[in-house]
Amino acid sequence: MSERAEQLRLVEALLFAIAEPIAEEALSRHLDDTADVSSLLHELAEIYAGRGVNLVRLAGGWTFHTAPDLAASLRIERPVARKLSRAAIETLAVIAYHQPVTRAEIEQIRGVALGKGTIDTLMEAGWVRPKGRRAGPGRPLLWVTTPGFLVHFGLDSLNELPGLDELRAAGLLDLTPLTLPEQAGGKSAEQEAGAEP
């Protein structure tokens, strides 16, 4: 068996043995210096394309995942312990898009105070964590998302978060301007523009 084939087998075995995405640097520690880990991973990804599992890049590392077209057949229904509140979803979005961010900044962006357990719920889910403190009065904690957040939402990096156009196209964002009601007894701007002098 060629050296390249042995390297492919070892990388494949490591990926199967480790449940979490593993970085190329970590894989390279198990191979000799002549191995081109990036090339080996891309070759394995091609080998597994079209199979029941695919080699994918998530959270800055590589892992095997069920092929997307088979996911529905393998879905296991289980009761969800608790659904995220709207406040938790909004807080998670603020942290994801504005990180690192303090609690006060989250409250300012959302326009309401955070409930006591909102960040705790996101920490229990493994999606956010504290990362240092902001220099300044009170030295507030800074909040960031975790690799678990990326894995759960199928992202390789935060650069893959949807932008404004994608959110608007998905119907998740409505940026239509608000119209003010007409004043009692007055004319609307349209009526005044069309009125005869």
Short mmCIF file of C-alpha atoms in Angstrom, two decimals:
data_model
loop_
_atom_site.label_atom_id
_atom_site.label_comp_id
_atom_site.label_asym_id
_atom_site.label_seq_id
_atom_site.Cartn_x
_atom_site.Cartn_y
_atom_site.Cartn_z
CA MET A 1 0.00 0.00 0.00
CA SER A 2 1.35 3.44 -0.90
CA GLU A 3 2.28 6.05 1.70
CA ARG A 4 -0.54 8.31 0.41
CA ALA A 5 -3.11 5.52 0.84
CA GLU A 6 -1.90 4.93 4.41
CA GLN A 7 -2.19 8.65 5.17
CA LEU A 8 -5.75 8.70 3.80
CA ARG A 9 -6.68 5.71 5.97
CA LEU A 10 -5.23 7.36 9.08
CA VAL A 11 -7.03 10.68 8.45
CA GLU A 12 -10.28 8.79 7.81
CA ALA A 13 -9.89 6.81 11.05
CA LEU A 14 -9.15 9.96 13.06
CA LEU A 15 -12.23 11.70 11.65
CA PHE A 16 -14.45 8.72 12.54
CA ALA A 17 -12.97 8.43 16.03
CA ILE A 18 -13.49 12.08 16.98
CA ALA A 19 -17.09 13.23 17.35
CA GLU A 20 -16.38 16.97 17.08
CA PRO A 21 -14.96 18.83 14.07
CA ILE A 22 -11.15 18.61 14.13
CA ALA A 23 -8.80 21.27 12.77
CA GLU A 24 -6.22 20.48 10.09
CA GLU A 25 -3.42 21.38 12.53
CA ALA A 26 -4.64 18.76 15.02
CA LEU A 27 -4.81 16.12 12.28
CA SER A 28 -1.30 16.97 11.09
CA ARG A 29 0.10 16.05 14.54
CA HIS A 30 -0.79 12.43 13.81
CA LEU A 31 0.89 12.35 10.39
CA ASP A 32 4.49 12.65 9.28
CA ASP A 33 5.90 15.95 8.04
CA THR A 34 5.55 14.97 4.37
CA ALA A 35 1.74 14.68 4.57
CA ASP A 36 -0.31 17.41 2.90
CA VAL A 37 -3.31 17.39 5.27
CA SER A 38 -5.36 19.86 3.23
CA SER A 39 -4.95 17.78 0.08
CA LEU A 40 -5.79 14.56 1.96
CA LEU A 41 -8.98 16.11 3.38
CA HIS A 42 -10.13 17.36 0.00
CA GLU A 43 -9.47 13.94 -1.53
CA LEU A 44 -11.47 12.26 1.23
CA ALA A 45 -14.29 14.78 0.73
CA GLU A 46 -14.40 13.79 -2.96
CA ILE A 47 -14.38 10.09 -2.08
CA TYR A 48 -17.33 10.55 0.31
CA ALA A 49 -19.33 12.87 -1.99
CA GLY A 50 -22.52 11.05 -2.97
CA ARG A 51 -22.29 8.54 -0.12
CA GLY A 52 -24.43 8.22 2.99
CA VAL A 53 -22.00 10.38 4.96
CA ASN A 54 -20.06 13.36 3.66
CA LEU A 55 -16.87 14.97 4.88
CA VAL A 56 -17.73 18.60 5.61
CA ARG A 57 -16.01 21.63 7.07
CA LEU A 58 -17.73 23.00 10.19
CA ALA A 59 -16.61 25.40 12.93
CA GLY A 60 -13.13 25.65 11.42
CA GLY A 61 -12.61 21.88 11.44
CA TRP A 62 -13.56 18.74 9.50
CA THR A 63 -16.14 16.11 10.42
CA PHE A 64 -18.38 13.46 8.90
CA HIS A 65 -22.07 14.33 8.61
CA THR A 66 -25.09 12.51 7.25
CA ALA A 67 -25.72 13.35 3.61
CA PRO A 68 -28.30 16.18 3.51
CA ASP A 69 -30.71 14.26 1.25
CA LEU A 70 -30.89 11.39 3.80
CA ALA A 71 -31.41 13.53 6.89
CA ALA A 72 -35.22 13.34 6.73
CA SER A 73 -35.15 9.53 6.61
CA LEU A 74 -32.91 9.38 9.67
CA ARG A 75 -34.67 12.02 11.73
CA ILE A 76 -35.51 10.81 15.20
CA GLU A 77 -38.44 12.52 16.85
CA ARG A 78 -37.81 13.28 20.48
CA PRO A 79 -39.51 15.67 22.83
CA VAL A 80 -37.77 19.00 23.18
CA ALA A 81 -37.19 19.88 26.81
CA ARG A 82 -37.89 23.54 26.20
CA LYS A 83 -38.26 25.89 23.31
CA LEU A 84 -36.16 29.05 23.12
CA SER A 85 -38.06 32.19 23.99
CA ARG A 86 -38.21 35.08 21.55
CA ALA A 87 -35.91 37.01 23.91
CA ALA A 88 -33.33 34.18 23.81
CA ILE A 89 -33.48 34.02 20.00
CA GLU A 90 -33.05 37.79 19.70
CA THR A 91 -30.21 37.74 22.22
CA LEU A 92 -28.46 34.92 20.35
CA ALA A 93 -28.77 36.87 17.09
CA VAL A 94 -27.35 40.03 18.69
CA ILE A 95 -24.40 38.11 20.12
CA ALA A 96 -23.77 36.29 16.81
CA TYR A 97 -23.78 39.46 14.71
CA HIS A 98 -22.16 41.91 17.16
CA GLN A 99 -19.70 39.80 19.19
CA PRO A 100 -17.92 40.40 21.44
CA VAL A 101 -20.77 42.26 23.11
CA THR A 102 -21.69 43.19 26.69
CA ARG A 103 -25.05 42.65 28.36
CA ALA A 104 -25.70 46.43 28.29
CA GLU A 105 -24.98 46.52 24.55
CA ILE A 106 -27.38 43.59 23.98
CA GLU A 107 -30.07 45.46 25.90
CA GLN A 108 -29.39 48.66 23.95
CA ILE A 109 -29.65 46.88 20.58
CA ARG A 110 -32.82 44.97 21.57
CA GLY A 111 -34.35 48.01 23.28
CA VAL A 112 -35.41 46.02 26.36
CA ALA A 113 -33.76 44.68 29.49
CA LEU A 114 -32.54 41.09 29.45
CA GLY A 115 -34.34 38.62 31.69
CA LYS A 116 -32.29 36.86 34.35
CA GLY A 117 -32.13 33.48 32.64
CA THR A 118 -31.83 34.47 28.98
CA ILE A 119 -28.04 34.25 28.70
CA ASP A 120 -28.03 31.26 31.09
CA THR A 121 -30.33 29.38 28.70
CA LEU A 122 -27.98 30.08 25.79
CA MET A 123 -24.98 28.99 27.87
CA GLU A 124 -26.75 25.73 28.84
CA ALA A 125 -27.38 25.06 25.14
CA GLY A 126 -23.63 25.51 24.61
CA TRP A 127 -24.08 28.35 22.11
CA VAL A 128 -22.59 31.34 23.98
CA ARG A 129 -19.84 31.86 26.51
CA PRO A 130 -18.09 34.76 28.24
CA LYS A 131 -14.81 35.83 26.68
CA GLY A 132 -12.96 38.31 28.82
CA ARG A 133 -14.04 41.71 30.01
CA ARG A 134 -14.36 45.09 28.35
CA ALA A 135 -11.84 47.66 29.57
CA GLY A 136 -13.78 50.45 31.20
CA PRO A 137 -16.08 51.18 34.13
CA GLY A 138 -17.33 48.02 35.81
CA ARG A 139 -15.32 45.81 33.41
CA PRO A 140 -18.46 44.06 32.04
CA LEU A 141 -18.27 40.53 30.63
CA LEU A 142 -18.03 40.15 26.87
CA TRP A 143 -20.22 37.47 25.24
CA VAL A 144 -19.36 35.45 22.12
CA THR A 145 -20.74 32.41 20.32
CA THR A 146 -19.06 28.99 20.65
CA PRO A 147 -17.97 26.34 18.15
CA GLY A 148 -21.09 24.45 19.32
CA PHE A 149 -23.19 27.30 17.92
CA LEU A 150 -21.47 26.94 14.54
CA VAL A 151 -21.94 23.16 14.53
CA HIS A 152 -25.61 23.34 15.56
CA PHE A 153 -26.44 25.82 12.81
CA GLY A 154 -24.25 24.11 10.18
CA LEU A 155 -21.76 26.95 9.78
CA ASP A 156 -18.02 26.75 9.19
CA SER A 157 -17.43 30.30 10.40
CA LEU A 158 -19.35 33.42 11.38
CA ASN A 159 -18.75 34.73 7.84
CA GLU A 160 -21.47 32.30 6.74
CA LEU A 161 -24.17 34.04 8.79
CA PRO A 162 -26.84 35.32 6.40
CA GLY A 163 -26.68 38.98 5.37
CA LEU A 164 -29.52 41.48 5.06
CA ASP A 165 -30.42 40.45 1.49
CA GLU A 166 -30.61 36.76 2.43
CA LEU A 167 -32.73 37.48 5.51
CA ARG A 168 -35.06 39.69 3.47
CA ALA A 169 -35.36 37.03 0.73
CA ALA A 170 -36.25 34.41 3.35
CA GLY A 171 -39.02 36.67 4.70
CA LEU A 172 -37.29 37.05 8.06
CA LEU A 173 -36.75 40.77 7.75
CA ASP A 174 -39.30 43.44 6.88
CA LEU A 175 -37.79 46.85 6.24
CA THR A 176 -40.91 48.54 4.84
CA PRO A 177 -41.21 52.09 6.14
CA LEU A 178 -43.90 52.77 8.69
CA THR A 179 -46.78 54.99 7.54
CA LEU A 180 -48.15 57.51 9.95
CA PRO A 181 -51.93 57.79 10.34
CA GLU A 182 -53.62 60.89 8.99
CA GLN A 183 -54.32 63.61 11.52
CA ALA A 184 -57.95 64.11 12.37
CA GLY A 185 -59.52 66.70 10.07
CA GLY A 186 -56.32 67.13 8.07
CA LYS A 187 -55.29 65.95 4.65
CA SER A 188 -52.71 63.29 3.92
CA ALA A 189 -49.54 64.24 2.07
CA GLU A 190 -50.90 62.53 -1.07
CA GLN A 191 -54.16 64.48 -0.89
CA GLU A 192 -52.33 67.77 -0.44
CA ALA A 193 -49.98 67.03 -3.37
CA GLY A 194 -52.93 66.35 -5.68
CA ALA A 195 -55.14 69.22 -4.46
CA GLU A 196 -55.98 72.10 -6.80
CA PRO A 197 -54.61 75.47 -5.69
#
